[in-house]
GROMACS .gro file of N, CA and C in nm:
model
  192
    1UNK      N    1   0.083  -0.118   0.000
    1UNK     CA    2   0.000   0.000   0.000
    1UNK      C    3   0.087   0.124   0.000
    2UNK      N    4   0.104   0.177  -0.116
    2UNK     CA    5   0.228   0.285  -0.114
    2UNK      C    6   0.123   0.396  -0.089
    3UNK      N    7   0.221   0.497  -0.019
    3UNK     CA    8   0.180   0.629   0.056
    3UNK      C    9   0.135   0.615   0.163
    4UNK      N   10   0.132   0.494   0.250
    4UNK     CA   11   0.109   0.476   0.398
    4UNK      C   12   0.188   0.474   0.451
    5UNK      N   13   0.163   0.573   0.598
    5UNK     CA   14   0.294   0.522   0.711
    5UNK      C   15   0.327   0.445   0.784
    6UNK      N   16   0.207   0.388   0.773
    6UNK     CA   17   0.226   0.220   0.866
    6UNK      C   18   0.120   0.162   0.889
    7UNK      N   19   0.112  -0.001   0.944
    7UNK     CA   20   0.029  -0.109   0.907
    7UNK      C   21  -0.117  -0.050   0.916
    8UNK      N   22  -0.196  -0.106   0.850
    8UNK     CA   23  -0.331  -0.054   0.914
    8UNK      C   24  -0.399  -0.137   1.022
    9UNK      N   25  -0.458  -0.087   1.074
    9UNK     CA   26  -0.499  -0.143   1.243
    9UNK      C   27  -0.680  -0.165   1.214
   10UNK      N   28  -0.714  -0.106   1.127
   10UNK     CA   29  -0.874  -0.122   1.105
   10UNK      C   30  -0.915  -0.047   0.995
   11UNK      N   31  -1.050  -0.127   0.925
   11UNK     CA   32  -1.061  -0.054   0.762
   11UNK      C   33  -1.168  -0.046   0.777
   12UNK      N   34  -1.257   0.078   0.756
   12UNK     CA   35  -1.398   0.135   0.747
   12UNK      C   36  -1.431   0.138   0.611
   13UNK      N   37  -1.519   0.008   0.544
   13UNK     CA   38  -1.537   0.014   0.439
   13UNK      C   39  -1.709   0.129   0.411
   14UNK      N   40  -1.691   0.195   0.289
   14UNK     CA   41  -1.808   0.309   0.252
   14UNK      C   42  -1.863   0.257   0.095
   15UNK      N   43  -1.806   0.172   0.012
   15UNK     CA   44  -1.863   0.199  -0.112
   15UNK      C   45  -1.791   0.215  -0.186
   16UNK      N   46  -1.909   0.236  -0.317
   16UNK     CA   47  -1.821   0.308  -0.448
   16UNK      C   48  -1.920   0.393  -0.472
   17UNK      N   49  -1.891   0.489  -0.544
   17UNK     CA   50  -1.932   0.628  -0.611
   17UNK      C   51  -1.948   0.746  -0.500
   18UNK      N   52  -1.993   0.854  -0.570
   18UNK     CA   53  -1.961   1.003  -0.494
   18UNK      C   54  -2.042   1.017  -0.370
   19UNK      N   55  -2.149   0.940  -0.298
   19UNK     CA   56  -2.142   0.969  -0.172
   19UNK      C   57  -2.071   0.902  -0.085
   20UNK      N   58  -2.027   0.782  -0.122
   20UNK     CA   59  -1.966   0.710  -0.069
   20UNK      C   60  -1.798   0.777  -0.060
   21UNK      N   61  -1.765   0.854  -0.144
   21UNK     CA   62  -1.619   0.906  -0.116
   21UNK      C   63  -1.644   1.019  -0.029
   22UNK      N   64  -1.780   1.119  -0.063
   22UNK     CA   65  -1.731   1.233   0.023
   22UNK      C   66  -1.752   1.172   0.187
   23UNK      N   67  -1.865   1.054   0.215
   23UNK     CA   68  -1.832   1.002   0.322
   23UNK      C   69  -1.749   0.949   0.411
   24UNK      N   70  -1.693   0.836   0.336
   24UNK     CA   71  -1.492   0.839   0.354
   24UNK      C   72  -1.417   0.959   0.407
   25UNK      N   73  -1.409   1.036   0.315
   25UNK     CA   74  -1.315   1.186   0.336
   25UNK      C   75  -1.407   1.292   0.447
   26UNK      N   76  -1.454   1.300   0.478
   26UNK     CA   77  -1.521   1.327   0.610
   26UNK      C   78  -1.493   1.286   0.715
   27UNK      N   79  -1.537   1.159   0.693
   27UNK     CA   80  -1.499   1.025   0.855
   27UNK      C   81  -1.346   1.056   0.867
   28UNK      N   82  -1.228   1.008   0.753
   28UNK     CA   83  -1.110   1.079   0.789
   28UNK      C   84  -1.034   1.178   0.852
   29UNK      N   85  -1.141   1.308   0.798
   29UNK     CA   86  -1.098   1.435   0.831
   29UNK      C   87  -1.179   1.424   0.975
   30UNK      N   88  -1.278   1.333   1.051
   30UNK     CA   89  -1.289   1.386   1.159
   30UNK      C   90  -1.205   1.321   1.257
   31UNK      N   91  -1.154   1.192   1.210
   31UNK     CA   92  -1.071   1.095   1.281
   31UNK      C   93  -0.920   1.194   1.307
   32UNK      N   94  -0.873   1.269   1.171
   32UNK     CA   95  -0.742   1.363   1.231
   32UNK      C   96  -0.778   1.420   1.260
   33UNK      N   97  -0.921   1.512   1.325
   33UNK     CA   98  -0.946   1.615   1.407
   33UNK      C   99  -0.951   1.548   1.597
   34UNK      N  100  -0.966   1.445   1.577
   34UNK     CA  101  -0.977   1.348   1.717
   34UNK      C  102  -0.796   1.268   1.733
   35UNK      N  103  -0.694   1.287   1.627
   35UNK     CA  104  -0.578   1.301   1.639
   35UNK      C  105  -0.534   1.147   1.631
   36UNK      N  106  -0.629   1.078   1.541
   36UNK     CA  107  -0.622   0.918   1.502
   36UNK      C  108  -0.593   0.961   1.336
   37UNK      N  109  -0.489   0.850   1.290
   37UNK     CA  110  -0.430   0.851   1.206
   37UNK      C  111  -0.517   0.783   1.125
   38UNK      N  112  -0.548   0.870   0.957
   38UNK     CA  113  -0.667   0.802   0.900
   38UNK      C  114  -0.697   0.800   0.735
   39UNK      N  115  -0.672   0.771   0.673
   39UNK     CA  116  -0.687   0.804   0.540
   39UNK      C  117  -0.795   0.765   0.432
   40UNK      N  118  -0.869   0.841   0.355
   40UNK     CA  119  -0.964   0.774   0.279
   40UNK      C  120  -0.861   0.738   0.113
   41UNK      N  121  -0.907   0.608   0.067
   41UNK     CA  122  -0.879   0.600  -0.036
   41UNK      C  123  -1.000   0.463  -0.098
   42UNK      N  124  -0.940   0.448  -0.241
   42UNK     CA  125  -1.053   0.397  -0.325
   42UNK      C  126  -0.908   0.245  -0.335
   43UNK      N  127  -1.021   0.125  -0.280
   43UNK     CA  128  -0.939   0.007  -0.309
   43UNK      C  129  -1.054  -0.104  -0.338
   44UNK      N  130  -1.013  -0.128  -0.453
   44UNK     CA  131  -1.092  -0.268  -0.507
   44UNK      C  132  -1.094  -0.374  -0.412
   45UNK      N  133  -0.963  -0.395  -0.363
   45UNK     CA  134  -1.011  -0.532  -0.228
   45UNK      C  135  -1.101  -0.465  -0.154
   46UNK      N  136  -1.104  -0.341  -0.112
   46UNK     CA  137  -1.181  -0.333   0.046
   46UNK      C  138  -1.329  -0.313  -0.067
   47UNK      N  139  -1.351  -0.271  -0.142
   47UNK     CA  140  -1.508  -0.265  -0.196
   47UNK      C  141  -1.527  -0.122  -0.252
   48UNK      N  142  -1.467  -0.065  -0.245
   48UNK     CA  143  -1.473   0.077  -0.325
   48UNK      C  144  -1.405   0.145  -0.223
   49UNK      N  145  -1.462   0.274  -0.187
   49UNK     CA  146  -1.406   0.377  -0.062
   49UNK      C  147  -1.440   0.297   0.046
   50UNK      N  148  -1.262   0.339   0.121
   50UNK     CA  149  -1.267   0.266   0.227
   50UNK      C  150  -1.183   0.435   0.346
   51UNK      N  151  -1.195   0.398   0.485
   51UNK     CA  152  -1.069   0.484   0.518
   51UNK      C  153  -1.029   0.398   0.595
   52UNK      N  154  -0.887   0.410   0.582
   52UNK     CA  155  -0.780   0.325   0.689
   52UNK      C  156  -0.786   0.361   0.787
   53UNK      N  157  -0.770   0.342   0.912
   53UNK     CA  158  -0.696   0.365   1.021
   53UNK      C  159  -0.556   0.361   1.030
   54UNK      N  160  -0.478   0.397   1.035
   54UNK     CA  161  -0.353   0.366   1.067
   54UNK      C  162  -0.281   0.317   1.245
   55UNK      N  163  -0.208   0.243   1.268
   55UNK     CA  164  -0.148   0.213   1.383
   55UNK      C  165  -0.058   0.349   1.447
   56UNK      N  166   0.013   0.372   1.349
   56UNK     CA  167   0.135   0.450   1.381
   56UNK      C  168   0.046   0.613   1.457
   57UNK      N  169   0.081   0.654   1.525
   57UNK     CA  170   0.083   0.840   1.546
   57UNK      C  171   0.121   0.914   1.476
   58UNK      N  172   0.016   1.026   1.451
   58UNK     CA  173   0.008   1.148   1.373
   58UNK      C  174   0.160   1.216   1.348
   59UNK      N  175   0.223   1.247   1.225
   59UNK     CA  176   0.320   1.334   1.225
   59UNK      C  177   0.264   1.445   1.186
   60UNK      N  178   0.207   1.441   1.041
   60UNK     CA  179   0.183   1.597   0.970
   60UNK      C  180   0.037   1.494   0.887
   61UNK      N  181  -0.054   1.577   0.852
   61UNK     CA  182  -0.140   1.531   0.754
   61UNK      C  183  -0.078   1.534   0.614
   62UNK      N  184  -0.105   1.424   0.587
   62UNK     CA  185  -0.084   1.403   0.420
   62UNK      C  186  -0.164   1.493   0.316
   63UNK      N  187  -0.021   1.524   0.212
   63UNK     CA  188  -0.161   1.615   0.136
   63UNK      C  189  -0.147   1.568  -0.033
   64UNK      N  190  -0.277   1.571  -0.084
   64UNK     CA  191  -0.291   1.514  -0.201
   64UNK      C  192  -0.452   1.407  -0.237
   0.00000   0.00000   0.00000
């Protein structure tokens, strides 16, 4: 899984198509507002939009 900082610890699967992503990217953005490491992305294994959890602690938010 390139562009992760480390293992993932739990996967919140959402879907595929556009509510299902801006839902993802929401849940993310509230998980780094609660200072849990979190990323939304689009993966065919997990079922469309998913957001990771990550294990590791917050350095900087990823941007892109």
């Amino acid at each position: 899984m390139s562009g992760l900082v480390g293992p993932v610890a739990r996967v919140l699967r959402y879907g595929t198509g556009p509510a299902a992503r801006r839902a993802a990217a929401e849940e993310a953005d509230r998980l780094w507002a609660r200072g849990i490491a979190a990323r939304a992305v689009f993966r065919p294994e997990h079922g469309g939009w998913a957001v990771l959890v990550l294990t590791t602690p917050i350095r900087k938010r990823p941007r892109g």
